[in-house]
Amino acid sequence: MSFLTVSHIEKHFGTHHALRDVSFTVQQGHVATLLGPSGCGKTTMLRAIAGLETIGTGRIELGGRVLSDGGSNHLAPERRGIGMVFQSYALWPHMTVGGNIALGLKLKRMNPADIAEQTRNVLTVVGLAGMADRYPSSMSGGQQQRVSLARALALEPSCLLFDEPLSNLDLVLRERMRFEIREILVRAGITAVYVTHDQSEAMVISDSLLVMDQGKIVQAGAPQEVYLRPATRFVAEFLGGANLLPLDRAGSDAGAGLYVGPAGIRLQGLPVKHLPEAGLIAFRPENLAIAEGQQGPNAFAATLVTSTFLGATTQCEFRIGGSALTAALPGYRHLAAGQIVQLWLDPSAVTVVADTPATVA
């Protein structure tokens, strides 16, 4: 059952059409992530939910309450029961950690004993027990972001909004914090909407992905569903990167499960039921493997252009029939530029996508 419902939202800034018929739902206790390139409308949508932006048309409901309906009904941000965690930690530097958390509770006129107990509780939840007397300047970026989260949780919001909360952290800390935030949200049972342009972060954090482009949601679903079965070229390229092969429509037979790519590549046994107009075969770099000497459908020769050892994988760039292919081969592989390599493609990992180009951020 949906807890947050966003219906047919439209938003203009002058002549700029920021949101175009945006609709989605979030179940109670789930985390939905708005994912997309810069300027796609994800932060505008988040601010509309928070009440920081008015909407032109549409309707936003939370827990059965109407927050905005595009008309005169626009509930003030402080009356929505929503918490927000910003990209900047937005902590008062002259206040202790406890003081930062307690400020909102004081404005709610809670008694001092309850404030102290609530502060202790949320600091324990975010893994900062005993740090109430520390000042933000004495803490790491990750600790400050957890204080920001604790401050939001202390107000017991019905929904939490996150606007690129990890973008100011270094890579190692960012990777650790995404798991910590996910664990905290699950443990607290909080409904959340998370905004990011980082695909890996979105995959870790989310119960559902809402991929946005040019003010629209172009695909929605569970992270694994969107990653493994992208609906369009834009989604395939933006989320994790993908190989895209043009189809020879004259030689392909969707009914027989046979598809012909560049240089006469024959691909068979694909989980594809129909061939859309202007369709492309899409698959991830990890779905290619070296198949020495293997012949027949799904095996083909390609010329190595470059190879780069990345630790867990060797990334290889190939050319075939004028098309470029990227393979992520496990471990270290010693291959020479110009070498002809026999590749095999896992047919179960292939999909056919509509040929809609990616937006340049």
PDB file of N, CA and C in Angstrom, residues 192-232:
ATOM      1  N   ALA A 192      11.378   7.014   2.859  1.00  0.00           N
ATOM      2  CA  ALA A 192      12.345   8.016   2.420  1.00  0.00           C
ATOM      3  C   ALA A 192      12.343   8.160   0.910  1.00  0.00           C
ATOM      4  N   VAL A 193      12.644   9.380   0.473  1.00  0.00           N
ATOM      5  CA  VAL A 193      12.914   9.665  -0.935  1.00  0.00           C
ATOM      6  C   VAL A 193      14.320  10.227  -1.005  1.00  0.00           C
ATOM      7  N   TYR A 194      15.143   9.621  -1.830  1.00  0.00           N
ATOM      8  CA  TYR A 194      16.575   9.894  -1.872  1.00  0.00           C
ATOM      9  C   TYR A 194      16.931  10.404  -3.265  1.00  0.00           C
ATOM     10  N   VAL A 195      17.681  11.489  -3.338  1.00  0.00           N
ATOM     11  CA  VAL A 195      18.099  12.035  -4.627  1.00  0.00           C
ATOM     12  C   VAL A 195      19.600  11.854  -4.793  1.00  0.00           C
ATOM     13  N   THR A 196      20.007  11.317  -5.934  1.00  0.00           N
ATOM     14  CA  THR A 196      21.428  11.186  -6.237  1.00  0.00           C
ATOM     15  C   THR A 196      21.616  11.057  -7.744  1.00  0.00           C
ATOM     16  N   HIS A 197      22.842  11.340  -8.191  1.00  0.00           N
ATOM     17  CA  HIS A 197      23.212  11.051  -9.571  1.00  0.00           C
ATOM     18  C   HIS A 197      24.188   9.876  -9.615  1.00  0.00           C
ATOM     19  N   ASP A 198      24.504   9.317  -8.432  1.00  0.00           N
ATOM     20  CA  ASP A 198      25.468   8.225  -8.308  1.00  0.00           C
ATOM     21  C   ASP A 198      24.737   6.893  -8.406  1.00  0.00           C
ATOM     22  N   GLN A 199      25.005   6.137  -9.475  1.00  0.00           N
ATOM     23  CA  GLN A 199      24.267   4.899  -9.718  1.00  0.00           C
ATOM     24  C   GLN A 199      24.530   3.842  -8.645  1.00  0.00           C
ATOM     25  N   SER A 200      25.782   3.700  -8.217  1.00  0.00           N
ATOM     26  CA  SER A 200      26.102   2.693  -7.199  1.00  0.00           C
ATOM     27  C   SER A 200      25.415   3.012  -5.879  1.00  0.00           C
ATOM     28  N   GLU A 201      25.406   4.275  -5.521  1.00  0.00           N
ATOM     29  CA  GLU A 201      24.736   4.723  -4.301  1.00  0.00           C
ATOM     30  C   GLU A 201      23.244   4.394  -4.360  1.00  0.00           C
ATOM     31  N   ALA A 202      22.637   4.658  -5.501  1.00  0.00           N
ATOM     32  CA  ALA A 202      21.214   4.376  -5.672  1.00  0.00           C
ATOM     33  C   ALA A 202      20.918   2.892  -5.552  1.00  0.00           C
ATOM     34  N   MET A 203      21.794   2.054  -6.084  1.00  0.00           N
ATOM     35  CA  MET A 203      21.570   0.604  -6.029  1.00  0.00           C
ATOM     36  C   MET A 203      21.601   0.096  -4.594  1.00  0.00           C
ATOM     37  N   VAL A 204      22.487   0.656  -3.775  1.00  0.00           N
ATOM     38  CA  VAL A 204      22.619   0.216  -2.382  1.00  0.00           C
ATOM     39  C   VAL A 204      21.453   0.707  -1.531  1.00  0.00           C
ATOM     40  N   ILE A 205      21.091   1.961  -1.695  1.00  0.00           N
ATOM     41  CA  ILE A 205      20.129   2.629  -0.816  1.00  0.00           C
ATOM     42  C   ILE A 205      18.692   2.167  -1.052  1.00  0.00           C
ATOM     43  N   SER A 206      18.339   1.840  -2.297  1.00  0.00           N
ATOM     44  CA  SER A 206      16.941   1.870  -2.725  1.00  0.00           C
ATOM     45  C   SER A 206      16.194   0.549  -2.638  1.00  0.00           C
ATOM     46  N   ASP A 207      14.894   0.679  -2.354  1.00  0.00           N
ATOM     47  CA  ASP A 207      13.938  -0.395  -2.629  1.00  0.00           C
ATOM     48  C   ASP A 207      13.396  -0.256  -4.047  1.00  0.00           C
ATOM     49  N   SER A 208      13.311   0.997  -4.524  1.00  0.00           N
ATOM     50  CA  SER A 208      12.857   1.239  -5.891  1.00  0.00           C
ATOM     51  C   SER A 208      13.641   2.395  -6.489  1.00  0.00           C
ATOM     52  N   LEU A 209      13.907   2.296  -7.792  1.00  0.00           N
ATOM     53  CA  LEU A 209      14.590   3.344  -8.536  1.00  0.00           C
ATOM     54  C   LEU A 209      13.596   4.067  -9.422  1.00  0.00           C
ATOM     55  N   LEU A 210      13.710   5.384  -9.474  1.00  0.00           N
ATOM     56  CA  LEU A 210      12.901   6.215 -10.359  1.00  0.00           C
ATOM     57  C   LEU A 210      13.887   6.992 -11.222  1.00  0.00           C
ATOM     58  N   VAL A 211      14.146   6.492 -12.426  1.00  0.00           N
ATOM     59  CA  VAL A 211      15.144   7.113 -13.295  1.00  0.00           C
ATOM     60  C   VAL A 211      14.500   8.281 -14.029  1.00  0.00           C
ATOM     61  N   MET A 212      15.123   9.465 -13.909  1.00  0.00           N
ATOM     62  CA  MET A 212      14.559  10.676 -14.494  1.00  0.00           C
ATOM     63  C   MET A 212      15.438  11.205 -15.623  1.00  0.00           C
ATOM     64  N   ASP A 213      14.788  11.810 -16.603  1.00  0.00           N
ATOM     65  CA  ASP A 213      15.480  12.494 -17.687  1.00  0.00           C
ATOM     66  C   ASP A 213      14.570  13.584 -18.236  1.00  0.00           C
ATOM     67  N   GLN A 214      15.093  14.797 -18.344  1.00  0.00           N
ATOM     68  CA  GLN A 214      14.357  15.916 -18.907  1.00  0.00           C
ATOM     69  C   GLN A 214      12.985  16.111 -18.250  1.00  0.00           C
ATOM     70  N   GLY A 215      12.960  16.008 -16.917  1.00  0.00           N
ATOM     71  CA  GLY A 215      11.750  16.286 -16.166  1.00  0.00           C
ATOM     72  C   GLY A 215      10.753  15.155 -16.092  1.00  0.00           C
ATOM     73  N   LYS A 216      11.090  13.986 -16.655  1.00  0.00           N
ATOM     74  CA  LYS A 216      10.164  12.857 -16.675  1.00  0.00           C
ATOM     75  C   LYS A 216      10.784  11.640 -15.995  1.00  0.00           C
ATOM     76  N   ILE A 217       9.934  10.773 -15.455  1.00  0.00           N
ATOM     77  CA  ILE A 217      10.392   9.457 -15.008  1.00  0.00           C
ATOM     78  C   ILE A 217      10.323   8.530 -16.215  1.00  0.00           C
ATOM     79  N   VAL A 218      11.484   8.055 -16.647  1.00  0.00           N
ATOM     80  CA  VAL A 218      11.543   7.244 -17.858  1.00  0.00           C
ATOM     81  C   VAL A 218      11.522   5.746 -17.569  1.00  0.00           C
ATOM     82  N   GLN A 219      11.828   5.354 -16.320  1.00  0.00           N
ATOM     83  CA  GLN A 219      11.676   3.958 -15.918  1.00  0.00           C
ATOM     84  C   GLN A 219      11.661   3.878 -14.401  1.00  0.00           C
ATOM     85  N   ALA A 220      10.820   3.016 -13.858  1.00  0.00           N
ATOM     86  CA  ALA A 220      10.724   2.816 -12.418  1.00  0.00           C
ATOM     87  C   ALA A 220      10.670   1.325 -12.132  1.00  0.00           C
ATOM     88  N   GLY A 221      11.260   0.908 -11.002  1.00  0.00           N
ATOM     89  CA  GLY A 221      11.224  -0.492 -10.615  1.00  0.00           C
ATOM     90  C   GLY A 221      12.278  -0.791  -9.575  1.00  0.00           C
ATOM     91  N   ALA A 222      12.367  -2.043  -9.164  1.00  0.00           N
ATOM     92  CA  ALA A 222      13.404  -2.463  -8.229  1.00  0.00           C
ATOM     93  C   ALA A 222      14.770  -2.265  -8.884  1.00  0.00           C
ATOM     94  N   PRO A 223      15.818  -1.980  -8.090  1.00  0.00           N
ATOM     95  CA  PRO A 223      17.141  -1.731  -8.685  1.00  0.00           C
ATOM     96  C   PRO A 223      17.595  -2.821  -9.642  1.00  0.00           C
ATOM     97  N   GLN A 224      17.431  -4.087  -9.241  1.00  0.00           N
ATOM     98  CA  GLN A 224      17.886  -5.182 -10.106  1.00  0.00           C
ATOM     99  C   GLN A 224      17.087  -5.253 -11.398  1.00  0.00           C
ATOM    100  N   GLU A 225      15.806  -4.923 -11.314  1.00  0.00           N
ATOM    101  CA  GLU A 225      14.960  -4.945 -12.509  1.00  0.00           C
ATOM    102  C   GLU A 225      15.388  -3.871 -13.507  1.00  0.00           C
ATOM    103  N   VAL A 226      15.618  -2.664 -13.015  1.00  0.00           N
ATOM    104  CA  VAL A 226      15.990  -1.563 -13.903  1.00  0.00           C
ATOM    105  C   VAL A 226      17.376  -1.795 -14.486  1.00  0.00           C
ATOM    106  N   TYR A 227      18.284  -2.327 -13.675  1.00  0.00           N
ATOM    107  CA  TYR A 227      19.649  -2.573 -14.152  1.00  0.00           C
ATOM    108  C   TYR A 227      19.689  -3.695 -15.185  1.00  0.00           C
ATOM    109  N   LEU A 228      19.007  -4.783 -14.900  1.00  0.00           N
ATOM    110  CA  LEU A 228      19.069  -5.944 -15.792  1.00  0.00           C
ATOM    111  C   LEU A 228      18.171  -5.811 -17.011  1.00  0.00           C
ATOM    112  N   ARG A 229      17.092  -5.035 -16.899  1.00  0.00           N
ATOM    113  CA  ARG A 229      16.143  -4.898 -18.004  1.00  0.00           C
ATOM    114  C   ARG A 229      15.832  -3.427 -18.275  1.00  0.00           C
ATOM    115  N   PRO A 230      16.833  -2.656 -18.687  1.00  0.00           N
ATOM    116  CA  PRO A 230      16.553  -1.249 -19.020  1.00  0.00           C
ATOM    117  C   PRO A 230      15.582  -1.165 -20.187  1.00  0.00           C
ATOM    118  N   ALA A 231      14.713  -0.165 -20.150  1.00  0.00           N
ATOM    119  CA  ALA A 231      13.685  -0.055 -21.185  1.00  0.00           C
ATOM    120  C   ALA A 231      14.145   0.763 -22.384  1.00  0.00           C
ATOM    121  N   THR A 232      15.107   1.670 -22.163  1.00  0.00           N
ATOM    122  CA  THR A 232      15.540   2.554 -23.237  1.00  0.00           C
ATOM    123  C   THR A 232      17.062   2.652 -23.263  1.00  0.00           C
TER     124      THR A 232
END
